[in-house]
mmCIF file of C-alpha atoms in Angstrom:
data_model
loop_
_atom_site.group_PDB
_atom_site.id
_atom_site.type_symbol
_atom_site.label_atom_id
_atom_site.label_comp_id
_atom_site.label_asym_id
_atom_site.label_seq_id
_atom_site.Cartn_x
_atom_site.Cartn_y
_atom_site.Cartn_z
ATOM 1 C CA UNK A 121 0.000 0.000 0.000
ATOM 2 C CA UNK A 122 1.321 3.312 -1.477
ATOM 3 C CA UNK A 123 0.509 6.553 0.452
ATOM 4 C CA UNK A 124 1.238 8.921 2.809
ATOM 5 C CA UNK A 125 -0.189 8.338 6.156
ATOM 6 C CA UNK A 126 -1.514 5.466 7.671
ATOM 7 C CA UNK A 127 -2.959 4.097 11.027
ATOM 8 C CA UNK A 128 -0.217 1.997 12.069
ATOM 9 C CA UNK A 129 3.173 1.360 11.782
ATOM 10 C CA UNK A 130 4.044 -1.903 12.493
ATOM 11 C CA UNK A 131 8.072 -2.469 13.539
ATOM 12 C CA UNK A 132 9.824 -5.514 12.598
ATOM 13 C CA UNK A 133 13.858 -5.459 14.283
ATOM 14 C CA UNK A 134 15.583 -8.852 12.668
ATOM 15 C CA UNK A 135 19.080 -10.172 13.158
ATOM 16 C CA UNK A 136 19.468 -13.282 11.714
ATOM 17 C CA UNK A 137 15.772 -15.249 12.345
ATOM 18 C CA UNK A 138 14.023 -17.207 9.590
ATOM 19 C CA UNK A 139 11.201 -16.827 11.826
ATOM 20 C CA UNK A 140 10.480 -13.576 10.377
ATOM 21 C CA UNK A 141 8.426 -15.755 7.804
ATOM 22 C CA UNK A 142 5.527 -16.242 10.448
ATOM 23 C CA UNK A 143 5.614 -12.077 10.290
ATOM 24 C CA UNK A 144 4.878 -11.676 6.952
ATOM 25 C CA UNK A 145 1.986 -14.057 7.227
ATOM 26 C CA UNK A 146 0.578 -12.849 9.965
ATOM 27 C CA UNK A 147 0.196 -9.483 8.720
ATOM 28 C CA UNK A 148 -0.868 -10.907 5.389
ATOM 29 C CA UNK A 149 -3.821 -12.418 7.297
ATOM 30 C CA UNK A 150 -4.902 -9.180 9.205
ATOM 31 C CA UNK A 151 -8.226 -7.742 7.881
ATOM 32 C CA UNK A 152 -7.574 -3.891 8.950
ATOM 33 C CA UNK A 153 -5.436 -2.652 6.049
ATOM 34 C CA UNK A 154 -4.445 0.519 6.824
ATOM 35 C CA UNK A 155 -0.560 -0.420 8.072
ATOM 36 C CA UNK A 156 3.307 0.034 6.835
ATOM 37 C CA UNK A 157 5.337 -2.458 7.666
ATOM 38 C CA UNK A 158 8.956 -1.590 7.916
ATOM 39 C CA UNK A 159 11.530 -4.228 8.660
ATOM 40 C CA UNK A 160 15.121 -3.062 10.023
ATOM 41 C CA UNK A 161 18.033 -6.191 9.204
ATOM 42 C CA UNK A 162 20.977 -5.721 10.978
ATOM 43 C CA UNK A 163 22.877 -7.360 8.883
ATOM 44 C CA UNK A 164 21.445 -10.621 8.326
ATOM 45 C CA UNK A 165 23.180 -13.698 6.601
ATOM 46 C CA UNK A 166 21.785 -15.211 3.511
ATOM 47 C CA UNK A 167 18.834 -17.487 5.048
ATOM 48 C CA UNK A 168 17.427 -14.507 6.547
ATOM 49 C CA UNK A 169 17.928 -12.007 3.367
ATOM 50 C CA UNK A 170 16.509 -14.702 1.284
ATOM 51 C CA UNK A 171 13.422 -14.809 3.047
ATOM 52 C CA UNK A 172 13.011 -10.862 3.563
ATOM 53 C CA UNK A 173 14.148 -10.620 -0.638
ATOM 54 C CA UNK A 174 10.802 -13.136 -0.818
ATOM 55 C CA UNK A 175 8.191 -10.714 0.824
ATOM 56 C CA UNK A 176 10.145 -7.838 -0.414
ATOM 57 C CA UNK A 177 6.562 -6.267 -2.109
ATOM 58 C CA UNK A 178 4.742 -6.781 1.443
ATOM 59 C CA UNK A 179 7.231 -4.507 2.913
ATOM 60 C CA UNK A 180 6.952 -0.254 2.856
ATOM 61 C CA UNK A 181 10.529 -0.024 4.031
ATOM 62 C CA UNK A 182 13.403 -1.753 4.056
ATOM 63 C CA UNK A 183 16.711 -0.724 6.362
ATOM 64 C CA UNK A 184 19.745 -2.751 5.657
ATOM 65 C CA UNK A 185 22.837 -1.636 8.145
ATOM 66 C CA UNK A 186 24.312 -2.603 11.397
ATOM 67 C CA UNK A 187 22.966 -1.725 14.772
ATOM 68 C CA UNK A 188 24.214 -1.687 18.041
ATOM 69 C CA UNK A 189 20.959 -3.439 19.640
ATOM 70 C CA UNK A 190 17.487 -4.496 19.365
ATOM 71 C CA UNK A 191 16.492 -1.263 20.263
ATOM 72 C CA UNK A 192 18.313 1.178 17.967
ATOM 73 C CA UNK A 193 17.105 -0.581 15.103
ATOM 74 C CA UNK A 194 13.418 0.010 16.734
ATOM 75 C CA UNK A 195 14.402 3.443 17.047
ATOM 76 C CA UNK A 196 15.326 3.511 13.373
ATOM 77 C CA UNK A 197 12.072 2.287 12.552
ATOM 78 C CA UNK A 198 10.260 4.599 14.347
ATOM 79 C CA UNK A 199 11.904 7.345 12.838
ATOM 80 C CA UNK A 200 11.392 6.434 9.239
ATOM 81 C CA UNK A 201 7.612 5.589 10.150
ATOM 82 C CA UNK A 202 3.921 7.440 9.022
ATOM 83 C CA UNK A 203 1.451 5.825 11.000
ATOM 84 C CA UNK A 204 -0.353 7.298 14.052
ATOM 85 C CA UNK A 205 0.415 4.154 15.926
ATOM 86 C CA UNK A 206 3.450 2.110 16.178
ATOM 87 C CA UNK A 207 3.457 -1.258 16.884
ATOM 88 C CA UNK A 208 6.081 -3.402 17.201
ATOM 89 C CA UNK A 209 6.531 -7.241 16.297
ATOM 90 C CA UNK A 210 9.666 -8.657 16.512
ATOM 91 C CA UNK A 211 10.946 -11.348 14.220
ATOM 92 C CA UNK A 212 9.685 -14.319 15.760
ATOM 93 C CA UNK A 213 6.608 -12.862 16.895
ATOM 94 C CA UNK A 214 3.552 -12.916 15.387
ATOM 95 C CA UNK A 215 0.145 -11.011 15.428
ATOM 96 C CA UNK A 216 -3.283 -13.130 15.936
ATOM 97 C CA UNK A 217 -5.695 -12.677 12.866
ATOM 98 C CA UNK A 218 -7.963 -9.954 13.995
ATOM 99 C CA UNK A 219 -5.411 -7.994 15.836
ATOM 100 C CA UNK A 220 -5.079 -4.509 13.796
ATOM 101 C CA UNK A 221 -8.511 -4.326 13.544
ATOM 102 C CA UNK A 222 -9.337 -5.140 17.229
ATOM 103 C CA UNK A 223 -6.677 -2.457 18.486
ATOM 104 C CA UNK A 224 -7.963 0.059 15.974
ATOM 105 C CA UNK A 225 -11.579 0.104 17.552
ATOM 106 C CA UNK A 226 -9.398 0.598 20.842
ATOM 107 C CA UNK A 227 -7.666 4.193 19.619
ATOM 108 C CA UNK A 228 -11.018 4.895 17.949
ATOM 109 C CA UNK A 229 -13.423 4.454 20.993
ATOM 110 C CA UNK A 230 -11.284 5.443 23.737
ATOM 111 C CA UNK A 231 -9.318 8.616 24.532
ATOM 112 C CA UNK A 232 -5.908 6.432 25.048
ATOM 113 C CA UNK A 233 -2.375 7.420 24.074
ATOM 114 C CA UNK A 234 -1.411 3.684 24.460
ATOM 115 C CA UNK A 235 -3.050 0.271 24.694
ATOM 116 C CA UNK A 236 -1.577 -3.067 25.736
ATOM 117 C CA UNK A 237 -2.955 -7.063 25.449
ATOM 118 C CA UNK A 238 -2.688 -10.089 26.258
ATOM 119 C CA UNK A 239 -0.623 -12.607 24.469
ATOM 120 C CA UNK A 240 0.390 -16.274 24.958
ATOM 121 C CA UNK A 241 3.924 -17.466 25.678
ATOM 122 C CA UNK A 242 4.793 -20.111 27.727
ATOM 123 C CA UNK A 243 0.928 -19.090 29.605
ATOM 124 C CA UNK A 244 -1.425 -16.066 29.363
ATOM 125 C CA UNK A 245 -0.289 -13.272 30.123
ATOM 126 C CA UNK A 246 -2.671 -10.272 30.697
ATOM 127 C CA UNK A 247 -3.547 -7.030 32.421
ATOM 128 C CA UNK A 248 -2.224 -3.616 33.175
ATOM 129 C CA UNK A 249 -0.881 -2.822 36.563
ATOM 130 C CA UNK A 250 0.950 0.842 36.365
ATOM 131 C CA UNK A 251 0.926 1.227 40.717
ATOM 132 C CA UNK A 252 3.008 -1.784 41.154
ATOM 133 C CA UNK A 253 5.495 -0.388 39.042
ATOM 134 C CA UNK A 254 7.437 0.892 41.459
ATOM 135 C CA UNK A 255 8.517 -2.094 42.820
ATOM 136 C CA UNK A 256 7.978 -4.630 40.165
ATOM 137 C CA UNK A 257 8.503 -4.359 36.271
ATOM 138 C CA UNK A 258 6.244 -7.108 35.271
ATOM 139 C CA UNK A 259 3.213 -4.479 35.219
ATOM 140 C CA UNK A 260 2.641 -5.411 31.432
ATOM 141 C CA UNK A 261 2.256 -8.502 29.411
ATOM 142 C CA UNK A 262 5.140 -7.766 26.737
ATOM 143 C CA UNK A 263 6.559 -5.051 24.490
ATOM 144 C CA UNK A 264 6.155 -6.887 21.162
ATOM 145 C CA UNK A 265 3.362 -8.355 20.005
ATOM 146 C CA UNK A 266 1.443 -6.883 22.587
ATOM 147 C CA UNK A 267 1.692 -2.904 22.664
ATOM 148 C CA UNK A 268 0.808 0.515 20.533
ATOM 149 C CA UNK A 269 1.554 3.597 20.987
ATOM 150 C CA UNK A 270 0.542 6.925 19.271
ATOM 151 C CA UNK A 271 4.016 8.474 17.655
ATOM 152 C CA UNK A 272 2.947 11.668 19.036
ATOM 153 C CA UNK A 273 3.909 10.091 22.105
ATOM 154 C CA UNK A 274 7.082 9.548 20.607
ATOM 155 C CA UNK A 275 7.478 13.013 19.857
ATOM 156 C CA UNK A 276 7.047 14.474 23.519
ATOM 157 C CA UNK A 277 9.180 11.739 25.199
ATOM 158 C CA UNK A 278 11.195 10.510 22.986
ATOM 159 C CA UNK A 279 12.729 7.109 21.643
ATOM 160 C CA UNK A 280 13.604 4.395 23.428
ATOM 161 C CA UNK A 281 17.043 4.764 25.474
ATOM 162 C CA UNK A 282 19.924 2.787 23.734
ATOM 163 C CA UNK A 283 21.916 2.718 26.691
ATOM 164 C CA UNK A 284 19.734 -0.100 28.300
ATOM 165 C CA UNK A 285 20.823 -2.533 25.728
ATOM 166 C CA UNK A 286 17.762 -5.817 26.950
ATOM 167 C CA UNK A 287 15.433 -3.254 29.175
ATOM 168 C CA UNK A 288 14.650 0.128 26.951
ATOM 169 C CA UNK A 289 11.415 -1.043 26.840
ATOM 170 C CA UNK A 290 11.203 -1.368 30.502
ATOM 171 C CA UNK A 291 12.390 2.551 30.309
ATOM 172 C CA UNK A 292 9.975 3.411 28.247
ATOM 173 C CA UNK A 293 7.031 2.293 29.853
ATOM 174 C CA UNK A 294 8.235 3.684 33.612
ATOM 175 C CA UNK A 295 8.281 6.771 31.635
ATOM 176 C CA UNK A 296 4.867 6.805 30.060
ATOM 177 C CA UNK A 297 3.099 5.800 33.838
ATOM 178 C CA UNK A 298 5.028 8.715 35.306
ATOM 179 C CA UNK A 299 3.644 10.931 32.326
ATOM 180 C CA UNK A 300 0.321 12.314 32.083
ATOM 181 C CA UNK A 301 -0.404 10.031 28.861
ATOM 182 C CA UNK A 302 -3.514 7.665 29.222
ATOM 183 C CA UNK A 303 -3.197 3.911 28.513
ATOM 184 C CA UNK A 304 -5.148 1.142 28.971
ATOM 185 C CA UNK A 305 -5.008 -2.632 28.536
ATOM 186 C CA UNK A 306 -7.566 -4.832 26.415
ATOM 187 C CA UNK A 307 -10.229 -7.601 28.305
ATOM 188 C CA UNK A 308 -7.984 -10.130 29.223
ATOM 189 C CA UNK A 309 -9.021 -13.246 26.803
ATOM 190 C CA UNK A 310 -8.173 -10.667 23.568
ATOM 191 C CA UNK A 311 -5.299 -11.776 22.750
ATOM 192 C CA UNK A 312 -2.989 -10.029 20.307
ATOM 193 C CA UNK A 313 -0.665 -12.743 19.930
ATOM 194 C CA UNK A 314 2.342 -15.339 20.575
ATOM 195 C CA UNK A 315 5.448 -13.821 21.785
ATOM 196 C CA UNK A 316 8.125 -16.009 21.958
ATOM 197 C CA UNK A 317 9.881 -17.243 24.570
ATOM 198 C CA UNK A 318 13.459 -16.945 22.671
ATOM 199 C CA UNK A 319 13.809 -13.414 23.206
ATOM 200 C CA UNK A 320 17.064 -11.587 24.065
ATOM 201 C CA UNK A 321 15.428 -11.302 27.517
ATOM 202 C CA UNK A 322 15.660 -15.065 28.115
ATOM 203 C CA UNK A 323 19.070 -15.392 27.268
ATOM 204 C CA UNK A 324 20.170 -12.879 30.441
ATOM 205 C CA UNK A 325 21.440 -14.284 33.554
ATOM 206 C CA UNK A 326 19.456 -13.567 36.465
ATOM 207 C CA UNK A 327 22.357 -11.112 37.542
ATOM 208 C CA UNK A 328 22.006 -9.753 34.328
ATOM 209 C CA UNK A 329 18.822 -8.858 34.176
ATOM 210 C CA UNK A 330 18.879 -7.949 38.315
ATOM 211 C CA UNK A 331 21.511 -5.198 37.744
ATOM 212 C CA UNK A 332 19.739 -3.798 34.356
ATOM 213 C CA UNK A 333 16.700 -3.227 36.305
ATOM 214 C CA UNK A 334 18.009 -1.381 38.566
ATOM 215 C CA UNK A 335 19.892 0.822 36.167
ATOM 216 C CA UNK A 336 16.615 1.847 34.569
ATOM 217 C CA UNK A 337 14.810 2.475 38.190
ATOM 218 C CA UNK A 338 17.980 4.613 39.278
ATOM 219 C CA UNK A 339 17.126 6.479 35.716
ATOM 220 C CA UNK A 340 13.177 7.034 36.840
ATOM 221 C CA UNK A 341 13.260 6.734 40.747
ATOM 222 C CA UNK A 342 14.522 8.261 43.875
ATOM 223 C CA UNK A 343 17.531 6.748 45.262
ATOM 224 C CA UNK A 344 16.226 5.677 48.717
ATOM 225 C CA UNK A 345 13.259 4.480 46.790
ATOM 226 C CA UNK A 346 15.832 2.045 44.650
ATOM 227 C CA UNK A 347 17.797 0.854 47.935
ATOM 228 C CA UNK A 348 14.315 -0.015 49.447
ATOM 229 C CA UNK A 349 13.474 -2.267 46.535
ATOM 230 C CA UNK A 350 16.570 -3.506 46.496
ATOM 231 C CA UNK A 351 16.268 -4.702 50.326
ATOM 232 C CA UNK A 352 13.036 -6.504 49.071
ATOM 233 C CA UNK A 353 14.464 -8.350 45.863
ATOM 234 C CA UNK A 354 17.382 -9.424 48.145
ATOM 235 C CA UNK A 355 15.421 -10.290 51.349
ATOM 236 C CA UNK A 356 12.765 -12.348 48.487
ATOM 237 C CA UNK A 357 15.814 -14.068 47.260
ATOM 238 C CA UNK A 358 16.913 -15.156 50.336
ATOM 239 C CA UNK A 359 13.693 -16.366 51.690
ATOM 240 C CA UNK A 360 13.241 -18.152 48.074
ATOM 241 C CA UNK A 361 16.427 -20.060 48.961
ATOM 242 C CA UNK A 362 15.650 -21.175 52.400
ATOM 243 C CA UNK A 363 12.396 -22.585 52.236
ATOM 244 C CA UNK A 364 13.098 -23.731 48.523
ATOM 245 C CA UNK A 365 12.138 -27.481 48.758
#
């Protein structure tokens, strides 16, 4: 589809995944129209290319060139797109049929600025809990696959922050609760779609993903605030260990 505006923007970040297949077909399959698709390869090798070269027509744009992470090629997407919402679907996610349309009545029939649903991974995950955020980050049931956001949102708080290389999207999500921007989450058995359990997330080491965390809540929270969370993970851990059976 040729033109100059559209509802969404869907975001497709791919790094060598032949997965990225099951994307094209899934949008294929949607019955709301109105979307760009832009895919940003960081440099894929020929399996990947080959497959991308394949759907080549399905796709508005096309970026070819090394990134530094998941979420500056994101950020290059999101920059180069012309919807009014941007979704994002990473390469070996996938969008249930229904799902564009489903989220446009959403935007349409609500005053929101964001929307979230539920998807399946490994189980169902659901719901929208912004008040727990400020000691938990689960408060949302994923970043691909399962969130939109208007790009005017975009344009007041910015991109996501490239120096949180596995959690920008944890970032960016403390800082739309802390804004003034309205978001909701869909009825819980709407489900948007699969979101695999292979992501760069899964391949962090608890410690990892423990110290990244608390990088981005030093970013958005007072410091006594942080050490006070921090006294809970720790005194959780320990408990976790001792009556572990």
């Amino acid at each position: 589809m040729k033109q100059d505006k559209f509802f969404f923007s869907i975001i497709t970040p791919v790094l060598n995944n032949p997965e990225i297949k099951n994307v094209f077909k899934c949008l294929k399959n949607q019955s709301f129209r109105n979307f760009e698709h832009i895919v940003v390869d960081g440099g894929s090798k020929k399996n990947t290319i080959k497959i991308i070269n394949k759907n080549k027509k399905k796709i508005s744009k096309l970026i070819i060139e090394k990134d530094e992470s998941l979420y500056e090629a994101i950020n290059k997407g999101i920059k180069h797109s012309r919807g009014k919402v941007i979704g994002i679907l990473n390469s070996d996610d996938v969008y249930y049929r229904g799902t564009l349309k489903l989220v446009h009545n959403y935007f349409l029939k609500n005053k929101i600025d964001y929307l979230f649903g539920s998807v399946f991974k490994d189980r169902l995950m659901h719901g929208f809990f912004p008040n727990k955020i400020w000691y938990k980050f689960n408060v949302f049931p994923s970043h691909s696959c399962g969130f939109f956001v208007k790009k005017s949102v975009h344009h007041k708080l910015g991109l996501y922050d490239t120096k949180f290389k596995y959690s920008s999207d944890r970032d960016f999500i403390y800082r739309l609760i802390n804004s003034k921007f309205n978001g909701i989450s869909a009825k819980k058995y709407q489900i948007f779609g699969n979101f695999s359990p292979n992501g760069i997330s899964s391949k962090l080491s608890y410690s990892e993903d423990l110290i990244e965390s608390f990088r981005v809540r030093l970013k958005n929270q007072n410091l006594f605030i942080v050490i006070f969370v921090l006294f809970l993970t720790i005194a959780k851990n320990i408990k976790n260990i001792l009556f572990k059976k």
